[in-house]
Coordinates of C-alpha atoms and ligand atoms in Angstrom, one line a residue:
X1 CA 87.5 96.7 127.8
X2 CA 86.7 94.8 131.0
X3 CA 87.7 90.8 129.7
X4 CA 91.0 90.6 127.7
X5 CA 91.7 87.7 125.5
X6 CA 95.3 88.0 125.6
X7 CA 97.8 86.2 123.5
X8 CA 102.1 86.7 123.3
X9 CA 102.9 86.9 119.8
X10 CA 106.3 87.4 118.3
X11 CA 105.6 89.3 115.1
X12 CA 109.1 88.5 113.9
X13 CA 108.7 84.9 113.3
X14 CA 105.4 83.9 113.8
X15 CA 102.5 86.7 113.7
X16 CA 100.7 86.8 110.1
X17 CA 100.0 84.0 107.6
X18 CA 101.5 83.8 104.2
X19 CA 99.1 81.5 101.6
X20 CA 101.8 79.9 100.4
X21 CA 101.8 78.6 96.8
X22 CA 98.8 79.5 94.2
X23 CA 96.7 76.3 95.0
X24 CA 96.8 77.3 98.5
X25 CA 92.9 76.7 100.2
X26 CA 92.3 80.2 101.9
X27 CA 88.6 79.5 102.3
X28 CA 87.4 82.0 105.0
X29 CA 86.0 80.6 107.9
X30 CA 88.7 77.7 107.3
X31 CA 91.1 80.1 108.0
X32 CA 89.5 81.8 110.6
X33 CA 89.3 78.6 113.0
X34 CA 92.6 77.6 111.7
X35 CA 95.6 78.6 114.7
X36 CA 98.6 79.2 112.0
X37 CA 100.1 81.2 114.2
X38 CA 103.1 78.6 113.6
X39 CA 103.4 80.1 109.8
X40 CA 106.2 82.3 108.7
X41 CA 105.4 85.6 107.7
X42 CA 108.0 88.5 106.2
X43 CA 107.3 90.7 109.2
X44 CA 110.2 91.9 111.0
X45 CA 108.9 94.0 114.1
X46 CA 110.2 93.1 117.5
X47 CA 108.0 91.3 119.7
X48 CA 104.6 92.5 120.6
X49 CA 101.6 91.4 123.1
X50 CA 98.4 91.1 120.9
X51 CA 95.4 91.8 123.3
X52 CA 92.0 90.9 122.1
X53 CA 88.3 91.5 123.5
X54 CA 86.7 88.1 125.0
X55 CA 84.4 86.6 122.7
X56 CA 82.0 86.8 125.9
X57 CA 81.7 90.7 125.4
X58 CA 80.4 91.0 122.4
X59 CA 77.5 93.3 122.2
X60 CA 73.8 93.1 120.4
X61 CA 74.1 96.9 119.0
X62 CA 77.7 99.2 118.5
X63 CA 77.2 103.1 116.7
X64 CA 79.7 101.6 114.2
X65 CA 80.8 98.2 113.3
X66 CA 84.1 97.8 111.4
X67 CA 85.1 94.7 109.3
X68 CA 88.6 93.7 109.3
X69 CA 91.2 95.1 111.6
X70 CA 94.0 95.7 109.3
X71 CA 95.9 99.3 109.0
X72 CA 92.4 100.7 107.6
X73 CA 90.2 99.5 110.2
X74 CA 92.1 100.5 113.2
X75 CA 92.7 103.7 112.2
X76 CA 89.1 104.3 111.2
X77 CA 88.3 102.4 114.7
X78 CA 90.4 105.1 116.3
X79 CA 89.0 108.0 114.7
X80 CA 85.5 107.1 115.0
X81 CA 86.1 106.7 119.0
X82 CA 87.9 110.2 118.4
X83 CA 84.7 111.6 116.9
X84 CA 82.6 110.8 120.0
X85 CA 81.4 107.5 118.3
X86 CA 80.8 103.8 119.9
X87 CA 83.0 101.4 117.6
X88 CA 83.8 97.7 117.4
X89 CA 86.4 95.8 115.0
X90 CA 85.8 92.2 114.4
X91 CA 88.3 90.4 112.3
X92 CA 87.9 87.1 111.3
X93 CA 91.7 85.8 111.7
X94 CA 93.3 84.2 115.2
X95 CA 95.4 87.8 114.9
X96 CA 95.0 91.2 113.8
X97 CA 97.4 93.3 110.7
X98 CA 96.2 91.8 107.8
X99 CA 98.5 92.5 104.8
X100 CA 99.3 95.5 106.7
X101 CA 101.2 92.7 109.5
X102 CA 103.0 92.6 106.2
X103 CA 104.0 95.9 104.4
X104 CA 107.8 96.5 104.1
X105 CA 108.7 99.4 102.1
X106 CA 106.7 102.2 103.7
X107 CA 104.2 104.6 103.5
X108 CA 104.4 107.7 101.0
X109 CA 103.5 111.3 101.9
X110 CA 104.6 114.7 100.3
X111 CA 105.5 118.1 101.8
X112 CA 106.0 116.4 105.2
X113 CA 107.8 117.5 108.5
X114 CA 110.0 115.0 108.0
X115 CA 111.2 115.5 104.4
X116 CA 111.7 119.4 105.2
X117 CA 113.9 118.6 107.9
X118 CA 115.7 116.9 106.1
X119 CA 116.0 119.0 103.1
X120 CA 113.8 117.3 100.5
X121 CA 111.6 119.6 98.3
X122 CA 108.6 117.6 97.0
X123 CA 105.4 118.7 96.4
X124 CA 102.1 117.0 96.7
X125 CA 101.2 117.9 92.8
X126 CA 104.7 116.0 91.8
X127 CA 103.6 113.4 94.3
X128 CA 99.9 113.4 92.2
X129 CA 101.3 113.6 88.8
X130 CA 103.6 111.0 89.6
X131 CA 100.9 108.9 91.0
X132 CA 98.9 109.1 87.9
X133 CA 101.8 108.5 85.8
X134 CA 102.1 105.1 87.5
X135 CA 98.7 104.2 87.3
X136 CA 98.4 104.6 83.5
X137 CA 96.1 107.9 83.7
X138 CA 93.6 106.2 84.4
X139 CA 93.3 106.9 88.4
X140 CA 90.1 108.3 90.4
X141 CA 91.4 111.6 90.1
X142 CA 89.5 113.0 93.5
X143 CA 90.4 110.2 95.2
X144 CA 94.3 110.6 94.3
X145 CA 93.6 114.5 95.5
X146 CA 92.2 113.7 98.3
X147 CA 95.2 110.6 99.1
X148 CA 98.1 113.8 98.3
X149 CA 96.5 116.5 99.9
X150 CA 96.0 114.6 103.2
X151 CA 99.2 112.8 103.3
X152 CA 101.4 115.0 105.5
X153 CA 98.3 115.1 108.0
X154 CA 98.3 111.5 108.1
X155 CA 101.6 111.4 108.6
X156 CA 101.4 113.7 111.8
X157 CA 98.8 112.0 112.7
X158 CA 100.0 108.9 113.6
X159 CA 103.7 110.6 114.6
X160 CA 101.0 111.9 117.6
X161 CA 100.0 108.7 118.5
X162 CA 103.8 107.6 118.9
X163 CA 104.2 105.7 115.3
X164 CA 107.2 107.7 113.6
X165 CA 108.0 107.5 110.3
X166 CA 110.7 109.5 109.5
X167 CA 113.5 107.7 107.6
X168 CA 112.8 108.3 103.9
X169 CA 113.7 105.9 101.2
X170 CA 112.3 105.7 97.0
X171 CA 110.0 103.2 95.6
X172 CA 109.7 102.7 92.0
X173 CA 108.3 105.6 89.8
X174 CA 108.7 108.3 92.3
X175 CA 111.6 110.6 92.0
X176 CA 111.9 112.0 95.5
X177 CA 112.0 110.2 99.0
X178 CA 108.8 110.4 100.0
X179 CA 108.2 106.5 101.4
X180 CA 108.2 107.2 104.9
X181 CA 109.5 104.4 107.1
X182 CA 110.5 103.7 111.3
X183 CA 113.4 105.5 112.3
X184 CA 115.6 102.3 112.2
X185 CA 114.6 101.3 108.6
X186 CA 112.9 98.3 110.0
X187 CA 109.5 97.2 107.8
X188 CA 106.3 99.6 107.9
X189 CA 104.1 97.1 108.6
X190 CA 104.6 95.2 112.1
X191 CA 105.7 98.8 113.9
X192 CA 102.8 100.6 112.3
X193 CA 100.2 97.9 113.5
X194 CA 102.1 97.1 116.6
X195 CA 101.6 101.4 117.2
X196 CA 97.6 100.8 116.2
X197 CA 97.1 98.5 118.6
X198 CA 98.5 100.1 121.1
X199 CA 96.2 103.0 120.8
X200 CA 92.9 100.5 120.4
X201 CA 93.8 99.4 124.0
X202 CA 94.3 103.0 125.3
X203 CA 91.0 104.0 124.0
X204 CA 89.4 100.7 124.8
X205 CA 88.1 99.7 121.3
X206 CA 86.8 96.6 121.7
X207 CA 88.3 94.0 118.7
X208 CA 87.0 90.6 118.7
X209 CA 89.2 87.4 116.6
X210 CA 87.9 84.5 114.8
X211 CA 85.1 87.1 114.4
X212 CA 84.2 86.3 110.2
X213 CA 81.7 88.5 108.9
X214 CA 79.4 86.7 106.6
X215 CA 76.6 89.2 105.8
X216 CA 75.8 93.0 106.0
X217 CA 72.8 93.4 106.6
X218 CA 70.4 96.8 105.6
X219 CA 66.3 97.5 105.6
X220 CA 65.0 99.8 102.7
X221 CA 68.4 100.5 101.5
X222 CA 69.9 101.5 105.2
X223 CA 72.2 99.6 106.4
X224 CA 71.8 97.9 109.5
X225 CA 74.5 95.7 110.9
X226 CA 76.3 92.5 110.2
X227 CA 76.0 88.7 110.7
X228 CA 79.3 87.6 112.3
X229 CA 80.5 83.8 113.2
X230 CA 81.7 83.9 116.4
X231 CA 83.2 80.4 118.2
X232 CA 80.8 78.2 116.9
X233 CA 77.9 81.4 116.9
X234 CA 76.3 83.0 114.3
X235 CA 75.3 86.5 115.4
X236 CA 73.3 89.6 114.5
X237 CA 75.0 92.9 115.9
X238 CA 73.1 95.8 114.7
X239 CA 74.6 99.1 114.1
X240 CA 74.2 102.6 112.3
X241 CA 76.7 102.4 110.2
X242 CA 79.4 99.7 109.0
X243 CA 82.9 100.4 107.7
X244 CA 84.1 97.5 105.6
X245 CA 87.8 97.3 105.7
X246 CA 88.6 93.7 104.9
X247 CA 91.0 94.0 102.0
X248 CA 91.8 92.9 99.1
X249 CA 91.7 89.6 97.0
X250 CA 95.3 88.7 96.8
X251 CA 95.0 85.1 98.7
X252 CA 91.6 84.0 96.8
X253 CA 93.2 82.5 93.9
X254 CA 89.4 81.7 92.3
X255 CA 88.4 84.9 92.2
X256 CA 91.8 86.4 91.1
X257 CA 91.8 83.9 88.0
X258 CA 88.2 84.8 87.3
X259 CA 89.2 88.6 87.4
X260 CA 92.8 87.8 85.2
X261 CA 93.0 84.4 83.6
X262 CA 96.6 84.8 83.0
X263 CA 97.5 84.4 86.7
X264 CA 96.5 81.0 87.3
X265 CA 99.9 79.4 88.9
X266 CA 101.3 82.3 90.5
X267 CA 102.0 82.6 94.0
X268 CA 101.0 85.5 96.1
X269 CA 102.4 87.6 99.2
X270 CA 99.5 88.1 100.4
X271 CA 98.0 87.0 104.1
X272 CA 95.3 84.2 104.2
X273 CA 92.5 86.1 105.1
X274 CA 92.7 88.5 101.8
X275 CA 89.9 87.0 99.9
X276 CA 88.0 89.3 98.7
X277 CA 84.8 89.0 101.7
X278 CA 83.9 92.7 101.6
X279 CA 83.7 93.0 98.0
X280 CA 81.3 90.2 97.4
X281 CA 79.4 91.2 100.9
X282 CA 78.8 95.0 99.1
X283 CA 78.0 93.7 95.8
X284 CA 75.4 91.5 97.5
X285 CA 73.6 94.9 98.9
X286 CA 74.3 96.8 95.3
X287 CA 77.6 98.3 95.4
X288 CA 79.5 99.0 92.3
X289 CA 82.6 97.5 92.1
X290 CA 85.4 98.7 89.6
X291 CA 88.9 98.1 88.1
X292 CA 88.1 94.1 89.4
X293 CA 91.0 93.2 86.6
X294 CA 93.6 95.2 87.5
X295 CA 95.5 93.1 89.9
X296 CA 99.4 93.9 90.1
X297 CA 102.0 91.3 90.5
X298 CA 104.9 92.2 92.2
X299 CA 108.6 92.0 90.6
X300 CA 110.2 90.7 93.7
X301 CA 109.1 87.8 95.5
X302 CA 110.5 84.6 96.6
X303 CA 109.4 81.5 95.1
X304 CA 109.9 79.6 97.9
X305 CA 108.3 81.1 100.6
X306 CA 105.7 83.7 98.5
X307 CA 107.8 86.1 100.5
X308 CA 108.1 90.0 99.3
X309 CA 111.2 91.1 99.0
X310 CA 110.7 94.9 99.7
X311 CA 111.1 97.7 97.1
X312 CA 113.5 99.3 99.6
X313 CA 116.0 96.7 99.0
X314 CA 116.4 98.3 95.6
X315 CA 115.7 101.9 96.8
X316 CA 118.3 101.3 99.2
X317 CA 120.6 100.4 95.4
X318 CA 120.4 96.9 94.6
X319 CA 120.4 96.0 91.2
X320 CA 118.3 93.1 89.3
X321 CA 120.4 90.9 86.6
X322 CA 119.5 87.6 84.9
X323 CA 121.3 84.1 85.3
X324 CA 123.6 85.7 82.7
X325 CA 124.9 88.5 85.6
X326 CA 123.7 91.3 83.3
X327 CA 121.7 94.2 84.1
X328 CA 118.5 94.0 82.1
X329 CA 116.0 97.0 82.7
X330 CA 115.9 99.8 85.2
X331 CA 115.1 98.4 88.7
X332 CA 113.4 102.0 89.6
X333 CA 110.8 101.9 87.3
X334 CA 107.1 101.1 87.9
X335 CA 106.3 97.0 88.7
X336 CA 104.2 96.3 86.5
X337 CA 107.2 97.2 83.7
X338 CA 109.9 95.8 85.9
X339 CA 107.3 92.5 85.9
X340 CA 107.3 92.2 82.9
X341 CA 110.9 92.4 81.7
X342 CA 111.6 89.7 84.4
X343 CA 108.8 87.9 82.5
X344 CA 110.7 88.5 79.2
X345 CA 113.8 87.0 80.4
X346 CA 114.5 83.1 79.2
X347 CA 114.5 81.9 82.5
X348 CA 111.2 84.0 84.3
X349 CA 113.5 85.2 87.3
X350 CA 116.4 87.1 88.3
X351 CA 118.6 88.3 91.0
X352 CA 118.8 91.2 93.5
X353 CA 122.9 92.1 93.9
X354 CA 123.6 94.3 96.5
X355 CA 126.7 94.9 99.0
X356 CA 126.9 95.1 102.8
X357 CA 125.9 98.8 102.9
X358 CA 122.2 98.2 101.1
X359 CA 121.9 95.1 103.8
X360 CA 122.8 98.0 106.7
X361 CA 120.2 100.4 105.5
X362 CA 117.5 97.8 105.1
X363 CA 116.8 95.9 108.3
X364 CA 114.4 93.5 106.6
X365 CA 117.3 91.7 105.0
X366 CA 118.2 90.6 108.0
X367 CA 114.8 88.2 107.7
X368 CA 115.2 87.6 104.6
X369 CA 118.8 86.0 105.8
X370 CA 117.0 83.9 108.7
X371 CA 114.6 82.6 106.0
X372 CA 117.4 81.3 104.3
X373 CA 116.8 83.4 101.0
X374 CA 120.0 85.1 100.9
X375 CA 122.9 84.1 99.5
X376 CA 126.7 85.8 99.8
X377 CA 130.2 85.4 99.6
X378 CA 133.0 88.0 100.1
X379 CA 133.8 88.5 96.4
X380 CA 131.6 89.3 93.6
X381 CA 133.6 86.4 91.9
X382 CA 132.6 84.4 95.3
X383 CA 129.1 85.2 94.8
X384 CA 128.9 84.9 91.3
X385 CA 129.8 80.9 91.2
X386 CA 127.8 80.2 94.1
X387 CA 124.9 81.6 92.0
X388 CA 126.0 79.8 89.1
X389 CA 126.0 83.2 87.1
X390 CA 129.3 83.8 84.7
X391 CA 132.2 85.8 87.2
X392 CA 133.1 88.0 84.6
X393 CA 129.5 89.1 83.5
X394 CA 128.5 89.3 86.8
X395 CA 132.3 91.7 88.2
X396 CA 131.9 94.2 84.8
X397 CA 128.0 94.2 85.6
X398 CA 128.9 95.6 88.9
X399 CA 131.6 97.6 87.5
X400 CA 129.8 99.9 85.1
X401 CA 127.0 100.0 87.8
X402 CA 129.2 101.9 90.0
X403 CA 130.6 104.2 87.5
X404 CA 127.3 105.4 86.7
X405 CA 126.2 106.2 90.0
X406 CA 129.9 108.3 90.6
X407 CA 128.5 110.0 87.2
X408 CA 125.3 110.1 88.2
X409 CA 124.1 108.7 84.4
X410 CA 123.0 104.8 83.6
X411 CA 123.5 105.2 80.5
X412 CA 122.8 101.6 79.9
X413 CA 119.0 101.6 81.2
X414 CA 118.6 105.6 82.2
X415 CA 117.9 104.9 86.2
X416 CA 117.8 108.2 87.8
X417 CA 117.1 107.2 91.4
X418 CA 117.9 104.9 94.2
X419 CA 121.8 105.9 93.0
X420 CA 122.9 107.7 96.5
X421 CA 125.7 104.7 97.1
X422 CA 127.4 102.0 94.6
X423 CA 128.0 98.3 95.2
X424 CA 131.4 98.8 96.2
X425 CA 131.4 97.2 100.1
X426 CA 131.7 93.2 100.7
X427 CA 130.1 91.3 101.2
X428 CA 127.8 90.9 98.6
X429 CA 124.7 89.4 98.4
X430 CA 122.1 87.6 96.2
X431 CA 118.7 87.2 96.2
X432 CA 116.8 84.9 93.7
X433 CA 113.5 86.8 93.2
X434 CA 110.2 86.5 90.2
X435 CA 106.9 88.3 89.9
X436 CA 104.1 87.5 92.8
X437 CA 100.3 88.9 92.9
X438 CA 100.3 91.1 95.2
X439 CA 97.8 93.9 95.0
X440 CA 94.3 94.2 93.9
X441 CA 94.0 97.2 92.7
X442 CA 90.1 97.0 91.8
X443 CA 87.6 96.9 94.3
X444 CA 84.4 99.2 95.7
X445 CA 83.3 102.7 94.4
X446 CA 83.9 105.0 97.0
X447 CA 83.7 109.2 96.9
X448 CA 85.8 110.9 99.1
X449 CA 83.9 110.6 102.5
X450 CA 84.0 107.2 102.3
X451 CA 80.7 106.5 101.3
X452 CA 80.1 103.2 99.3
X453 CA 78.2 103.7 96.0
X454 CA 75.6 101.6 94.1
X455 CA 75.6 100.7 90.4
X456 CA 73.4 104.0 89.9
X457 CA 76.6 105.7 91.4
X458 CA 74.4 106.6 94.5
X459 CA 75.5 106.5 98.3
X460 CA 74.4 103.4 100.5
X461 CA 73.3 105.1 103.5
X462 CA 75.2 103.8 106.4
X463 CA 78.0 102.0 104.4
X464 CA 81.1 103.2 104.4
X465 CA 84.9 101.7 103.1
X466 CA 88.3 102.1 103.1
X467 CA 91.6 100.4 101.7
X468 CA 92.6 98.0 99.8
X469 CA 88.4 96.7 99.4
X470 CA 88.1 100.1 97.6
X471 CA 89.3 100.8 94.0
X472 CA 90.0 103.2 91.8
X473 CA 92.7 105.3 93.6
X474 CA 95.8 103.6 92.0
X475 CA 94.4 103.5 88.6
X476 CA 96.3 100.2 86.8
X477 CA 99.2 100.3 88.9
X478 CA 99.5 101.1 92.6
X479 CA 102.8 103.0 93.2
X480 CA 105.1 101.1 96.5
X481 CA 104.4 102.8 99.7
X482 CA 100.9 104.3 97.9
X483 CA 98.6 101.3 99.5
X484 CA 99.4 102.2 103.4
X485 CA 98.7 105.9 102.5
X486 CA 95.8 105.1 101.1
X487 CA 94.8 102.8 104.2
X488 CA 95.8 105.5 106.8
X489 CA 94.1 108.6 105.0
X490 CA 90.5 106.7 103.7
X491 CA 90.5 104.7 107.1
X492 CA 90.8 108.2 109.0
X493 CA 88.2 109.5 107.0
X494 CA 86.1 106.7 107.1
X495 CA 86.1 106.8 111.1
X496 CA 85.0 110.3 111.3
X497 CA 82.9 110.4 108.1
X498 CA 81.0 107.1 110.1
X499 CA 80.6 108.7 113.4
X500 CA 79.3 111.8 111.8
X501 CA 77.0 109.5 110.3
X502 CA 75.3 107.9 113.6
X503 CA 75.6 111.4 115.3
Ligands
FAD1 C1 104.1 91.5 101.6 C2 103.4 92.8 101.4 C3 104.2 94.0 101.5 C4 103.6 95.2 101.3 N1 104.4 96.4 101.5 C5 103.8 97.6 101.3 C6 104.5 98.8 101.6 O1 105.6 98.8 102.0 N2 103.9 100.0 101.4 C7 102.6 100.0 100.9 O2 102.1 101.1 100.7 N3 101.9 98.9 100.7 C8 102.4 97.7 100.9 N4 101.7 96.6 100.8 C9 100.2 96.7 100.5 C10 99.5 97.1 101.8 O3 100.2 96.4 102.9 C11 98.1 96.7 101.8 O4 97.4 97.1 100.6 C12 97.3 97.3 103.0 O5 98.0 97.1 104.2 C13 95.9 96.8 103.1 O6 95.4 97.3 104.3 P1 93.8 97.1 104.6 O7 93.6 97.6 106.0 O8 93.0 97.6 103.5 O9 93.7 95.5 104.6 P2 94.4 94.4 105.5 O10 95.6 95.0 106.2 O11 94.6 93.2 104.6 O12 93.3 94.1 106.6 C14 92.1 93.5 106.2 C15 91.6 92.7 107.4 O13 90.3 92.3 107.2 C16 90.1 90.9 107.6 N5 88.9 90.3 107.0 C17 88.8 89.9 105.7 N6 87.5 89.5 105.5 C18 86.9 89.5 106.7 C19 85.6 89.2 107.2 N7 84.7 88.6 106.4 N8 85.3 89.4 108.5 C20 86.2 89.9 109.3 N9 87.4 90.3 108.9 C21 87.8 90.1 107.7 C22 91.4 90.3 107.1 O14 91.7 89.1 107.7 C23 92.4 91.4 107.4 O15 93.0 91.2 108.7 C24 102.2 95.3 101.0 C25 101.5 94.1 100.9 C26 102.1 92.9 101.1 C27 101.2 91.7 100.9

């Protein structure tokens, strides 16, 4: 990279770009000219220098051009170049992470280095069965197979590049700790791409901002390259193959109604530029899209803001209970169930309740805090009046919580995980929370290498994607900490499946 466009960004208050509010406008190249860099965003990395190529340096012609430069794209980006290929990323946002910028809880993995060191026995058939068992049965099953089996690799992969993941925590529906987070507990999502970048630069992968792809283009069924706006350009870069890795629909309230009526209204975690490009891009050249209506809302998210509140928070113990201070459902279970009872509750929302030791294991609370989201006192009685919930609800709430995790039994809503410490240390704290959309689970038909399929389930020669654009993999209901394994492994295999392609 001879020309850097170079920008200081501080990921912990400022880097990625939360579409606030369902009616939100998150038209594309709106929000690609757009500086929001002003924008709050739930990531909680320290600060990072962003370094992009100079618009100037953009090629005619690249082996492999990949769209979007979110966790999938860079590591495909990197892999490719690995392979002996000639890459470029072009990203259509001021910045690069996409919802990745944004990812909290972690990334899962079974039979890892990490979780044998420290005396975990999981294996990746319990991590597929479990998998399946969250997605309703109704998961690509070689594309699960293919997630498990290369998940410890992945994992060592990016350990090798310097991005260690080895603090383990639970997300809902999985009953060992296999979410793989930084060594500090800090989010996934601003170390992991703050660790991708780093390695872009080293290998001097060009990646171009404000770079919106509009169109792919292909000649008797090959693909051949993409139409990008550039500055106020519209340019054709040709290439032999093209990785789309744009993400999913989660900011493009339009298409997410027309997928699932019902979620007209809600608000979303999702970054601005998730809206859906790739998919329609494919569809235009053929490609099959599936499981378009299977969008998941998240249990947890500030109303506010549209901020996550991460899964670790109740990995890490919390509990949920409604304005009445009562527990109501088992926090561990899978979101779309723990959505839903929220749903059933009179008043659509609940709190988080935890004590000052789930705050020290999960450094994102700290954000939370600065964003004004949490509330605490140094009683539970404290804490209950300031949240207007009844004192004596709220203290035996807490109460029997603790006893069942000394018995290791809730025999109130049968949790079995996430029950390593009580409530027992003040402060406490509360956290007013409701259901979000947050992941689009539907999305391209991809095999194993990658390869994007048609309607007649045939590969489209010199397409290739990976992450959250795909579907199929999570089946109705992505599992927390599934989507950046899913990113990491398919974006790998999309780098090397790619530059074996051009070779
Ligand atoms: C708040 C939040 C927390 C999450 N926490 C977790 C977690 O802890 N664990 C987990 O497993 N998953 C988590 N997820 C989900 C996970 O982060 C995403 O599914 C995943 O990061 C998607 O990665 P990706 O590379 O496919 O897409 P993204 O990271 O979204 O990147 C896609 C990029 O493509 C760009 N793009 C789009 N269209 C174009 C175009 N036309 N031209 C050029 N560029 C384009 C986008 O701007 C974006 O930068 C979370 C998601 C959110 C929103």
């Amino acid at each position: 990279m001879k020309k850097i466009f170079s920008g200081l960004l501080v990921l912990s208050s400022v880097l990625l770009l939360t579409a606030c509010g369902s009616d939100k406008k998150t038209d594309s190249s709106e929000s690609a000219k757009t500086d929001k860099t002003s924008e709050t965003s739930d990531v909680t990395s320290a600060a990072s220098a962003q370094e992009y190529t100079d618009p100037s340096e953009l090629k005619d012609s690249y082996d492999v051009v990949i769209v979007g430069a979110g966790g999938a794209g860079m590591a495909a980006a990197i892999q490719a170049k690995e392979a002996g290929a000639n890459p470029v990323i072009l990203e259509k946002m001021p910045v690069a992470g996409g919802n990745t910028s944004k990812a909290s809880a972690g990334m899962n993995a079974s039979e890892t280095k990490f979780q044998k060191d420290q005396g975990i026995e999981d294996s990746n058939d319990k991590f597929f069965e479990e998998s399946l068992a969250g997605g309703g049965g109704t998961n690509d099953q070689e594309l699960l197979h293919y997630l498990v089996d290369n998940s410890s690799a992945a994992i060592d992969w990016l350990d090798s590049m310097g991005i260690t993941l080895d603090n383990l925590t639970t997300t809902g529906g999985m009953s060992e700790k296999r979410t793989h987070r930084p060594s500090d507990g800090s989010a996934v999502g601003g170390y992991l791409v703050d660790g991708l970048m780093k390695n872009i630069h080293e290998r001097e992968i060009p990646l171009f901002v404000n770079a919106d792809v509009v169109k792919i283009n292909e000649k008797d069924g090959t693909v051949t390259g993409v139409n990008v706006k550039i500055g106020e350009e519209e340019k054709t870069v040709s290439s032999k193959a093209v990785v789309v890795t744009t993400g999913g629909f989660g900011a493009n309230m339009d298409m997410v109604v027309e997928n699932k009526p019902e979620l007209k209204g809600y608000v979303t975690t999702n970054q601005a530029g998730s809206t859906g490009d790739g998919i329609k891009m494919i569809e235009a050249l053929g490609g099959q899209t599936v499981d378009m209506d299977q969008i998941q809302i998240h249990p947890t998210v500030d109303q506010t803001k549209s901020l996550l509140i991460t899964e670790a928070v109740r990995g890490e113990g919390a509990i949920l209970v409604s304005q009445e201070g009562n527990r109501f459902f088992n926090e561990m279970e899978t979101r779309d169930k723990v959505s839903a009872a929220i749903i059933a509750l009179p008043e659509k929302s609940a709190y988080l309740i935890f004590d000052a030791g789930v705050k020290e294991r999960v450094k994102a609370i700290d954000f939370y805090e600065e964003q004004g989201l949490v509330k605490s006192a140094d009683s539970l009685e404290a804490l209950a009046k300031e949240i207007n919930v009844s004192e004596d609800n709220l203290q035996t709430t807490v109460e029997t919580w603790n006893k069942a995790v000394a018995d290791k039994k809730d025999a109130e809503f049968g949790r079995e995980t996430a029950m390593d410490n009580d409530l027992s240390k003040g402060p406490y704290y509360a956290i007013a929370i409701a259901p979000g959309i947050h992941h689009t689970m539907g999305g391209v038909k991809i095999n194993t290498n990658t390869e994007v399929l048609n309607t007649e389930n045939k590969v489209i020669p010199g397409l290739f994607a990976a992450g959250e654009v795909t579907g199929g993999v999570h089946g109705n209901n992505r599992i927390g900490g599934n989507a950046v394994a899913d990113i990491i492994i398919f974006g790998r295999q999309a780098g090397t499946k790619s530059a074996e392609f051009v070779k």
